[in-house]
């Protein structure tokens, strides 16, 4: 704060201080007049001085900023904030390439039959039927399916005999035999099911399949052909026999796997097909080692033994919980993927090992460059509409199913992405089954 100019000393002040100078009345008057502006200036500046004092008082109450804080304040103004490093570039495939139709059943020669198998992870069958009771029957009728394989039904044995659910006796899908395998170690978990179109046979009826066999109490059972209602008889007896399974089994033969209800195998006269729900490695990859070191190896051994034992082509279908190549993932190359179940290097390598043993991914073999064809989308992230998905559902076939001179030949494979009700969509395989010569 600036100091006020010192007032001129008056004669009284000089006298009181024993000064020897004296002034007359005129000089004193002059001094009084001369001091008037100084007094007025002092009055005017007093409020400013008071204001300054208040400011000082406020400053005393407020905490003092240290030199370090002042420096950081200056530096934060001078230095721009660092931008986050961009994630490395990766692919983003959401456009779905058009697929050519590879097979026309009407062009089949010598009375061969086009056999259609569909596979669908329903992520809880009761939920689907609650929202749409005719979902399964509509699906098989619309696409004229011969076999429908389901995974992750999440059913218990008690559900199969529940009259409200009507899961057995052909009520769920009229004209189809049904076979179930349920988890016995955990409720509302895993589970598989198979529906097979009924065929009329001239031979005597097969043995009735008991309710316990529907969910795998025994390893194998004869197919249920006892019902005469809703039998499809648009083919001759020879072909009807070729399209009817001769045996159905519900186990892989490994106790550590079989309690979760993850496999049903149908043995047809000229080929075998296994409906499989491969274990998920888990969000924290807690089952990764079990899946790649035990399950995958034991499944391959089971399939190889089946082929050796029967001497016919084999295939396994279902949710295999792996996105094998970059074309099976919309954002392959993203930083987080190597630690995500289904896309880890270990799972991809394990799956490749199965193919190297003499098996073929039917869809990728028939459509080697097709992009945007996925079978799973995260519902939590809302990824279905923008088609940000993965292909986790497959038909894996022995190589002899692609030979033109074979009795059973793979002809086409595709997805049904418009089918709602689950976070997966159905996938389809078309086989040409030729009449025996």
Short mmCIF file of C-alpha atoms in Angstrom, two decimals:
data_model
loop_
_atom_site.label_atom_id
_atom_site.label_comp_id
_atom_site.label_asym_id
_atom_site.label_seq_id
_atom_site.Cartn_x
_atom_site.Cartn_y
_atom_site.Cartn_z
CA UNK A 1 0.00 0.00 0.00
CA UNK A 2 1.49 3.52 -0.95
CA UNK A 3 2.12 6.04 1.84
CA UNK A 4 0.18 9.33 2.07
CA UNK A 5 2.24 12.55 1.69
CA UNK A 6 3.32 13.86 5.11
CA UNK A 7 1.40 17.04 6.12
CA UNK A 8 3.44 20.19 6.51
CA UNK A 9 4.36 20.94 10.08
CA UNK A 10 2.31 23.82 11.57
CA UNK A 11 3.76 26.60 13.77
CA UNK A 12 1.95 25.06 16.72
CA UNK A 13 3.63 21.82 16.15
CA UNK A 14 6.92 23.65 15.82
CA UNK A 15 6.25 25.63 19.00
CA UNK A 16 5.23 22.56 20.95
CA UNK A 17 8.43 20.94 19.88
CA UNK A 18 10.42 23.91 21.20
CA UNK A 19 11.11 25.19 17.67
CA UNK A 20 12.62 28.72 17.51
CA UNK A 21 10.79 29.51 14.20
CA UNK A 22 7.67 31.56 14.39
CA UNK A 23 5.10 32.37 11.75
CA UNK A 24 2.43 34.98 11.56
CA UNK A 25 -1.30 34.36 11.18
CA UNK A 26 -1.20 34.78 7.40
CA UNK A 27 1.38 32.09 7.02
CA UNK A 28 -0.59 29.78 9.29
CA UNK A 29 -3.70 30.37 7.25
CA UNK A 30 -1.76 29.64 4.14
CA UNK A 31 -0.58 26.37 5.62
CA UNK A 32 -4.12 25.40 6.58
CA UNK A 33 -5.36 26.09 3.05
CA UNK A 34 -2.43 24.21 1.60
CA UNK A 35 -3.21 21.16 3.75
CA UNK A 36 -6.85 20.94 2.63
CA UNK A 37 -6.13 18.97 -0.59
CA UNK A 38 -3.89 16.59 1.30
CA UNK A 39 -6.65 15.89 3.82
CA UNK A 40 -9.18 15.29 1.06
CA UNK A 41 -6.74 12.96 -0.69
CA UNK A 42 -6.24 11.08 2.54
CA UNK A 43 -10.00 10.68 2.97
CA UNK A 44 -10.37 9.38 -0.56
CA UNK A 45 -7.56 6.87 -0.17
CA UNK A 46 -8.73 5.51 3.17
CA UNK A 47 -11.37 3.22 1.71
CA UNK A 48 -8.79 1.84 -0.71
CA UNK A 49 -6.47 1.25 2.16
CA UNK A 50 -9.21 -0.53 4.05
CA UNK A 51 -9.97 -2.64 1.02
CA UNK A 52 -6.36 -3.58 0.76
CA UNK A 53 -6.33 -4.53 4.40
CA UNK A 54 -9.35 -6.79 3.94
CA UNK A 55 -7.60 -8.44 1.06
CA UNK A 56 -4.60 -9.06 3.22
CA UNK A 57 -6.77 -10.52 5.95
CA UNK A 58 -8.42 -12.86 3.46
CA UNK A 59 -5.02 -13.88 2.23
CA UNK A 60 -3.96 -14.72 5.76
CA UNK A 61 -7.01 -16.99 6.22
CA UNK A 62 -6.55 -18.83 2.90
CA UNK A 63 -3.85 -21.52 2.75
CA UNK A 64 -0.63 -20.42 1.19
CA UNK A 65 0.36 -22.03 -2.11
CA UNK A 66 3.77 -23.54 -2.07
CA UNK A 67 6.32 -22.85 -4.74
CA UNK A 68 5.95 -26.44 -5.90
CA UNK A 69 2.22 -25.98 -6.39
CA UNK A 70 2.75 -22.75 -8.27
CA UNK A 71 5.28 -24.45 -10.52
CA UNK A 72 2.95 -27.36 -11.19
CA UNK A 73 0.12 -24.95 -12.00
CA UNK A 74 2.28 -23.18 -14.49
CA UNK A 75 3.56 -26.40 -15.99
CA UNK A 76 0.04 -27.81 -16.36
CA UNK A 77 -0.95 -24.74 -18.32
CA UNK A 78 2.14 -24.80 -20.47
CA UNK A 79 2.34 -28.58 -21.10
CA UNK A 80 -0.58 -30.20 -22.99
CA UNK A 81 -2.06 -33.40 -21.55
CA UNK A 82 -0.65 -36.60 -22.98
CA UNK A 83 -3.04 -38.45 -25.29
CA UNK A 84 -3.68 -42.13 -24.69
CA UNK A 85 -1.77 -44.35 -27.01
CA UNK A 86 -4.01 -45.76 -29.71
CA UNK A 87 -4.58 -49.50 -29.73
CA UNK A 88 -2.74 -51.27 -32.52
CA UNK A 89 -4.79 -51.50 -35.70
CA UNK A 90 -6.90 -54.61 -36.16
CA UNK A 91 -9.48 -55.87 -38.61
CA UNK A 92 -13.14 -54.89 -38.38
CA UNK A 93 -15.28 -57.21 -40.49
CA UNK A 94 -19.01 -56.66 -40.04
CA UNK A 95 -20.25 -56.84 -43.62
CA UNK A 96 -21.65 -60.26 -44.51
CA UNK A 97 -20.51 -61.52 -47.91
CA UNK A 98 -23.22 -63.10 -50.06
CA UNK A 99 -22.93 -66.89 -50.16
CA UNK A 100 -23.63 -68.82 -53.33
CA UNK A 101 -26.04 -71.75 -53.07
CA UNK A 102 -23.79 -74.72 -53.71
CA UNK A 103 -26.34 -77.52 -53.91
CA UNK A 104 -29.67 -77.99 -55.61
CA UNK A 105 -31.44 -81.15 -54.35
CA UNK A 106 -33.49 -81.33 -57.53
CA UNK A 107 -30.32 -82.00 -59.51
CA UNK A 108 -29.39 -85.04 -57.45
CA UNK A 109 -29.07 -88.15 -59.58
CA UNK A 110 -30.14 -91.76 -59.11
CA UNK A 111 -32.67 -91.02 -56.39
CA UNK A 112 -30.20 -89.65 -53.82
CA UNK A 113 -31.50 -87.78 -50.79
CA UNK A 114 -30.44 -84.37 -49.42
CA UNK A 115 -30.02 -84.83 -45.69
CA UNK A 116 -30.08 -81.59 -43.66
CA UNK A 117 -28.55 -81.32 -40.20
CA UNK A 118 -28.92 -78.14 -38.13
CA UNK A 119 -27.04 -77.31 -34.96
CA UNK A 120 -28.11 -74.61 -32.50
CA UNK A 121 -26.89 -73.50 -29.09
CA UNK A 122 -30.20 -72.43 -27.52
CA UNK A 123 -28.67 -70.99 -24.29
CA UNK A 124 -31.54 -72.45 -22.24
CA UNK A 125 -34.35 -74.35 -23.96
CA UNK A 126 -37.07 -73.46 -21.45
CA UNK A 127 -36.52 -69.75 -22.04
CA UNK A 128 -36.91 -70.18 -25.80
CA UNK A 129 -40.08 -72.24 -25.43
CA UNK A 130 -41.51 -69.79 -22.92
CA UNK A 131 -41.07 -66.91 -25.37
CA UNK A 132 -42.02 -68.91 -28.47
CA UNK A 133 -43.53 -72.38 -27.86
CA UNK A 134 -43.32 -73.32 -31.56
CA UNK A 135 -39.75 -72.08 -32.15
CA UNK A 136 -38.27 -75.53 -32.75
CA UNK A 137 -41.11 -76.92 -34.82
CA UNK A 138 -41.16 -73.77 -36.96
CA UNK A 139 -37.43 -74.08 -37.53
CA UNK A 140 -37.47 -77.71 -38.67
CA UNK A 141 -40.48 -77.16 -40.93
CA UNK A 142 -39.17 -73.98 -42.55
CA UNK A 143 -35.81 -75.53 -43.39
CA UNK A 144 -37.01 -79.13 -43.85
CA UNK A 145 -34.49 -80.52 -41.37
CA UNK A 146 -33.80 -84.20 -40.92
CA UNK A 147 -31.80 -83.77 -37.71
CA UNK A 148 -31.76 -80.90 -35.22
CA UNK A 149 -28.93 -80.84 -32.65
CA UNK A 150 -29.20 -78.56 -29.64
CA UNK A 151 -26.56 -77.50 -27.14
CA UNK A 152 -26.77 -75.79 -23.75
CA UNK A 153 -30.34 -76.90 -23.09
CA UNK A 154 -29.81 -76.35 -19.32
CA UNK A 155 -32.29 -79.10 -18.48
CA UNK A 156 -32.38 -81.56 -15.60
CA UNK A 157 -33.73 -85.10 -15.73
CA UNK A 158 -36.86 -83.98 -13.89
CA UNK A 159 -37.77 -81.59 -16.70
CA UNK A 160 -38.07 -84.42 -19.23
CA UNK A 161 -41.07 -85.94 -17.49
CA UNK A 162 -42.71 -82.61 -16.60
CA UNK A 163 -46.16 -82.64 -18.31
CA UNK A 164 -46.17 -78.86 -18.56
CA UNK A 165 -43.02 -78.79 -20.68
CA UNK A 166 -44.10 -81.65 -22.99
CA UNK A 167 -40.55 -82.48 -23.97
CA UNK A 168 -41.04 -86.18 -24.75
CA UNK A 169 -43.38 -88.31 -26.79
CA UNK A 170 -43.12 -86.20 -29.94
CA UNK A 171 -45.11 -83.30 -28.47
CA UNK A 172 -42.29 -80.78 -28.80
CA UNK A 173 -41.70 -81.41 -32.52
CA UNK A 174 -44.29 -83.65 -34.10
CA UNK A 175 -42.87 -86.28 -36.41
CA UNK A 176 -39.46 -86.33 -34.69
CA UNK A 177 -37.90 -88.64 -32.14
CA UNK A 178 -36.12 -86.82 -29.33
CA UNK A 179 -33.03 -87.81 -27.33
CA UNK A 180 -31.61 -85.95 -24.33
CA UNK A 181 -28.42 -85.83 -22.31
CA UNK A 182 -28.46 -83.76 -19.11
CA UNK A 183 -25.82 -82.60 -16.69
CA UNK A 184 -25.91 -84.48 -13.40
CA UNK A 185 -23.21 -82.46 -11.65
CA UNK A 186 -24.72 -79.01 -11.86
CA UNK A 187 -28.26 -77.67 -12.28
CA UNK A 188 -29.15 -75.39 -15.19
CA UNK A 189 -25.91 -76.24 -16.93
CA UNK A 190 -24.76 -77.57 -20.31
CA UNK A 191 -26.92 -80.38 -21.75
CA UNK A 192 -27.55 -81.56 -25.31
CA UNK A 193 -30.52 -82.83 -27.31
CA UNK A 194 -31.14 -84.36 -30.74
CA UNK A 195 -34.34 -84.53 -32.80
CA UNK A 196 -34.47 -87.03 -35.67
CA UNK A 197 -37.16 -87.17 -38.33
CA UNK A 198 -39.16 -90.39 -38.06
CA UNK A 199 -39.09 -92.82 -40.98
CA UNK A 200 -41.32 -95.79 -41.81
CA UNK A 201 -39.45 -99.06 -42.04
CA UNK A 202 -40.72 -102.37 -43.40
CA UNK A 203 -38.76 -104.25 -40.77
CA UNK A 204 -40.17 -104.90 -37.31
CA UNK A 205 -40.23 -102.10 -34.79
CA UNK A 206 -37.18 -101.16 -32.84
CA UNK A 207 -37.01 -101.40 -29.10
CA UNK A 208 -38.75 -98.64 -27.17
CA UNK A 209 -36.26 -96.17 -25.69
CA UNK A 210 -36.90 -95.74 -21.98
CA UNK A 211 -37.08 -92.33 -20.37
CA UNK A 212 -33.85 -92.99 -18.49
CA UNK A 213 -32.02 -93.59 -21.74
CA UNK A 214 -33.09 -90.20 -23.05
CA UNK A 215 -30.61 -88.52 -20.73
CA UNK A 216 -27.80 -91.00 -20.90
CA UNK A 217 -28.27 -93.47 -18.07
CA UNK A 218 -27.00 -96.10 -20.48
CA UNK A 219 -24.25 -95.62 -22.96
CA UNK A 220 -26.18 -96.80 -26.03
CA UNK A 221 -29.73 -97.56 -27.06
CA UNK A 222 -31.63 -98.47 -30.19
CA UNK A 223 -33.53 -95.68 -31.86
CA UNK A 224 -37.19 -95.23 -30.94
CA UNK A 225 -39.31 -96.24 -33.94
CA UNK A 226 -42.39 -97.40 -32.07
CA UNK A 227 -44.62 -94.46 -32.92
CA UNK A 228 -46.49 -94.66 -36.22
CA UNK A 229 -47.89 -91.14 -36.05
CA UNK A 230 -46.41 -88.33 -38.11
CA UNK A 231 -43.99 -90.66 -39.89
CA UNK A 232 -42.46 -89.18 -43.04
CA UNK A 233 -42.99 -91.75 -45.77
CA UNK A 234 -42.08 -89.70 -48.85
CA UNK A 235 -39.14 -92.00 -49.57
CA UNK A 236 -38.83 -95.70 -50.26
CA UNK A 237 -38.02 -98.30 -47.64
CA UNK A 238 -34.36 -98.58 -48.63
CA UNK A 239 -33.69 -94.86 -48.19
CA UNK A 240 -35.82 -94.73 -45.02
CA UNK A 241 -33.53 -97.34 -43.52
CA UNK A 242 -30.44 -95.33 -44.53
CA UNK A 243 -31.85 -92.25 -42.79
CA UNK A 244 -32.68 -93.94 -39.51
CA UNK A 245 -30.03 -94.25 -36.77
CA UNK A 246 -29.28 -97.80 -35.71
CA UNK A 247 -27.75 -96.79 -32.39
CA UNK A 248 -27.64 -93.74 -30.12
CA UNK A 249 -25.06 -93.21 -27.39
CA UNK A 250 -24.75 -90.52 -24.73
CA UNK A 251 -21.17 -90.83 -23.51
CA UNK A 252 -17.61 -90.32 -24.63
CA UNK A 253 -16.41 -93.04 -22.30
CA UNK A 254 -14.54 -90.69 -19.95
CA UNK A 255 -16.07 -90.24 -16.51
CA UNK A 256 -14.67 -86.73 -16.03
CA UNK A 257 -16.49 -85.55 -19.17
CA UNK A 258 -19.69 -87.57 -19.33
CA UNK A 259 -21.44 -86.17 -16.23
CA UNK A 260 -22.00 -82.78 -17.90
CA UNK A 261 -24.25 -84.11 -20.70
CA UNK A 262 -22.13 -82.74 -23.53
CA UNK A 263 -22.39 -85.39 -26.25
CA UNK A 264 -24.96 -87.50 -28.11
CA UNK A 265 -23.84 -89.73 -30.99
CA UNK A 266 -26.12 -91.04 -33.74
CA UNK A 267 -24.92 -94.03 -35.75
CA UNK A 268 -26.62 -94.09 -39.14
CA UNK A 269 -25.96 -97.01 -41.50
CA UNK A 270 -23.51 -95.07 -43.69
CA UNK A 271 -22.09 -92.46 -41.29
CA UNK A 272 -21.95 -91.34 -37.64
CA UNK A 273 -22.63 -87.86 -36.28
CA UNK A 274 -21.90 -86.58 -32.76
CA UNK A 275 -23.70 -83.59 -31.31
CA UNK A 276 -21.10 -81.91 -29.09
CA UNK A 277 -21.05 -78.98 -26.66
CA UNK A 278 -17.37 -78.23 -25.99
CA UNK A 279 -16.63 -76.75 -22.54
CA UNK A 280 -16.02 -73.02 -22.40
CA UNK A 281 -12.62 -72.11 -20.97
CA UNK A 282 -14.23 -69.54 -18.65
CA UNK A 283 -13.95 -65.77 -18.24
CA UNK A 284 -10.72 -66.17 -16.27
CA UNK A 285 -9.60 -69.12 -18.42
CA UNK A 286 -9.91 -71.35 -15.37
CA UNK A 287 -10.84 -74.37 -17.56
CA UNK A 288 -8.43 -73.67 -20.39
CA UNK A 289 -6.02 -76.44 -19.50
CA UNK A 290 -8.85 -78.94 -18.94
CA UNK A 291 -10.40 -78.05 -22.26
CA UNK A 292 -7.24 -78.14 -24.41
CA UNK A 293 -5.24 -80.86 -22.66
CA UNK A 294 -8.05 -83.27 -21.77
CA UNK A 295 -11.41 -82.65 -23.46
CA UNK A 296 -10.12 -81.85 -26.96
CA UNK A 297 -7.74 -84.79 -26.97
CA UNK A 298 -10.29 -87.24 -25.59
CA UNK A 299 -12.93 -86.08 -28.08
CA UNK A 300 -10.55 -86.60 -30.99
CA UNK A 301 -9.68 -90.06 -29.69
CA UNK A 302 -13.39 -90.91 -29.37
CA UNK A 303 -14.14 -89.79 -32.94
CA UNK A 304 -11.16 -91.66 -34.34
CA UNK A 305 -12.17 -94.83 -32.51
CA UNK A 306 -15.73 -94.47 -33.82
CA UNK A 307 -14.47 -94.24 -37.39
CA UNK A 308 -12.14 -97.20 -36.94
CA UNK A 309 -14.80 -99.29 -35.25
CA UNK A 310 -17.55 -98.70 -37.79
CA UNK A 311 -15.55 -98.11 -40.95
CA UNK A 312 -17.79 -95.25 -42.11
CA UNK A 313 -17.34 -91.46 -42.37
CA UNK A 314 -17.77 -89.50 -39.13
CA UNK A 315 -18.48 -85.90 -38.19
CA UNK A 316 -19.03 -83.87 -35.06
CA UNK A 317 -21.22 -80.79 -34.90
CA UNK A 318 -22.15 -78.15 -32.37
CA UNK A 319 -20.87 -75.24 -30.34
CA UNK A 320 -17.14 -75.96 -30.30
CA UNK A 321 -16.29 -72.73 -28.44
CA UNK A 322 -13.39 -71.68 -30.65
CA UNK A 323 -12.98 -69.03 -33.34
CA UNK A 324 -10.32 -70.75 -35.39
CA UNK A 325 -9.01 -68.16 -37.87
CA UNK A 326 -9.10 -64.42 -38.37
CA UNK A 327 -12.19 -64.85 -40.56
CA UNK A 328 -14.13 -66.28 -37.62
CA UNK A 329 -13.75 -63.11 -35.50
CA UNK A 330 -15.03 -59.68 -36.49
CA UNK A 331 -12.15 -57.86 -34.74
CA UNK A 332 -9.31 -60.33 -34.96
CA UNK A 333 -6.07 -58.74 -33.84
CA UNK A 334 -7.63 -56.74 -31.02
CA UNK A 335 -5.31 -56.52 -28.02
CA UNK A 336 -7.62 -58.34 -25.56
CA UNK A 337 -8.44 -61.35 -27.72
CA UNK A 338 -5.51 -63.64 -26.78
CA UNK A 339 -6.88 -63.68 -23.23
CA UNK A 340 -10.51 -64.21 -24.24
CA UNK A 341 -12.07 -67.68 -24.08
CA UNK A 342 -12.51 -69.15 -27.53
CA UNK A 343 -9.79 -67.03 -29.13
CA UNK A 344 -6.72 -67.95 -27.09
CA UNK A 345 -3.68 -69.27 -28.96
CA UNK A 346 -3.97 -72.52 -26.98
CA UNK A 347 -7.57 -73.17 -28.10
CA UNK A 348 -6.85 -72.30 -31.71
CA UNK A 349 -3.79 -74.55 -31.75
CA UNK A 350 -5.73 -77.41 -30.15
CA UNK A 351 -8.48 -77.12 -32.74
CA UNK A 352 -5.93 -77.04 -35.55
CA UNK A 353 -4.46 -80.22 -34.13
CA UNK A 354 -7.85 -81.93 -34.52
CA UNK A 355 -8.09 -80.82 -38.14
CA UNK A 356 -4.54 -82.00 -38.82
CA UNK A 357 -5.61 -85.48 -37.71
CA UNK A 358 -7.63 -85.83 -40.93
CA UNK A 359 -10.73 -83.67 -40.45
CA UNK A 360 -12.22 -80.70 -42.27
CA UNK A 361 -14.15 -77.59 -41.22
CA UNK A 362 -17.00 -77.94 -43.72
CA UNK A 363 -18.08 -74.31 -43.90
CA UNK A 364 -14.58 -72.90 -44.32
CA UNK A 365 -13.72 -75.61 -46.85
CA UNK A 366 -16.74 -74.75 -48.97
CA UNK A 367 -16.47 -70.96 -48.48
CA UNK A 368 -12.73 -70.33 -47.95
CA UNK A 369 -12.82 -66.52 -48.23
CA UNK A 370 -16.35 -65.69 -47.04
CA UNK A 371 -16.36 -62.86 -44.49
CA UNK A 372 -18.86 -61.74 -41.88
CA UNK A 373 -20.50 -65.12 -41.34
CA UNK A 374 -20.73 -65.60 -37.59
CA UNK A 375 -22.85 -67.78 -35.33
CA UNK A 376 -22.48 -65.97 -31.98
CA UNK A 377 -22.93 -62.36 -30.87
CA UNK A 378 -22.63 -60.92 -27.36
CA UNK A 379 -26.10 -59.89 -26.20
CA UNK A 380 -24.66 -57.86 -23.34
CA UNK A 381 -22.78 -55.66 -25.80
CA UNK A 382 -25.64 -55.52 -28.33
CA UNK A 383 -23.38 -56.92 -31.05
CA UNK A 384 -25.90 -58.83 -33.12
CA UNK A 385 -27.39 -55.97 -35.13
CA UNK A 386 -24.00 -54.53 -36.18
CA UNK A 387 -22.81 -58.13 -36.82
CA UNK A 388 -19.84 -57.97 -34.45
CA UNK A 389 -19.65 -61.70 -33.92
CA UNK A 390 -17.64 -64.90 -33.84
CA UNK A 391 -18.10 -68.22 -35.58
CA UNK A 392 -18.14 -70.77 -32.77
CA UNK A 393 -20.46 -73.43 -34.27
CA UNK A 394 -19.09 -75.97 -36.74
CA UNK A 395 -19.46 -79.16 -38.73
CA UNK A 396 -16.16 -81.04 -38.59
CA UNK A 397 -16.08 -83.89 -41.09
CA UNK A 398 -13.74 -86.70 -41.94
CA UNK A 399 -12.05 -86.13 -45.27
CA UNK A 400 -13.85 -89.00 -46.99
CA UNK A 401 -17.11 -87.03 -46.78
CA UNK A 402 -15.82 -84.80 -49.60
CA UNK A 403 -15.15 -87.50 -52.17
CA UNK A 404 -17.51 -87.47 -55.14
CA UNK A 405 -17.56 -91.25 -55.34
CA UNK A 406 -18.53 -91.73 -51.69
CA UNK A 407 -22.03 -92.80 -50.61
CA UNK A 408 -22.33 -89.70 -48.38
CA UNK A 409 -21.01 -86.34 -49.64
CA UNK A 410 -20.92 -82.87 -48.04
CA UNK A 411 -22.68 -80.44 -50.40
CA UNK A 412 -23.26 -77.14 -48.59
CA UNK A 413 -23.06 -75.34 -45.24
CA UNK A 414 -24.46 -72.01 -44.07
CA UNK A 415 -25.91 -70.06 -41.14
CA UNK A 416 -29.45 -68.93 -40.34
CA UNK A 417 -28.65 -65.53 -38.75
CA UNK A 418 -32.27 -64.36 -38.83
CA UNK A 419 -33.28 -66.98 -36.24
CA UNK A 420 -33.59 -65.24 -32.88
CA UNK A 421 -34.11 -66.57 -29.37
CA UNK A 422 -30.47 -67.13 -28.40
CA UNK A 423 -27.07 -65.45 -28.59
CA UNK A 424 -26.20 -68.12 -31.18
CA UNK A 425 -27.92 -68.78 -34.50
CA UNK A 426 -28.44 -72.20 -36.13
CA UNK A 427 -25.90 -73.52 -38.61
CA UNK A 428 -26.78 -76.05 -41.34
CA UNK A 429 -24.98 -78.83 -43.19
CA UNK A 430 -26.40 -80.47 -46.33
CA UNK A 431 -25.33 -84.02 -47.17
CA UNK A 432 -26.13 -85.99 -50.28
CA UNK A 433 -26.92 -89.56 -49.33
CA UNK A 434 -26.81 -91.79 -52.39
CA UNK A 435 -28.78 -94.94 -52.91
CA UNK A 436 -26.74 -98.11 -52.73
CA UNK A 437 -25.94 -99.59 -56.10
#
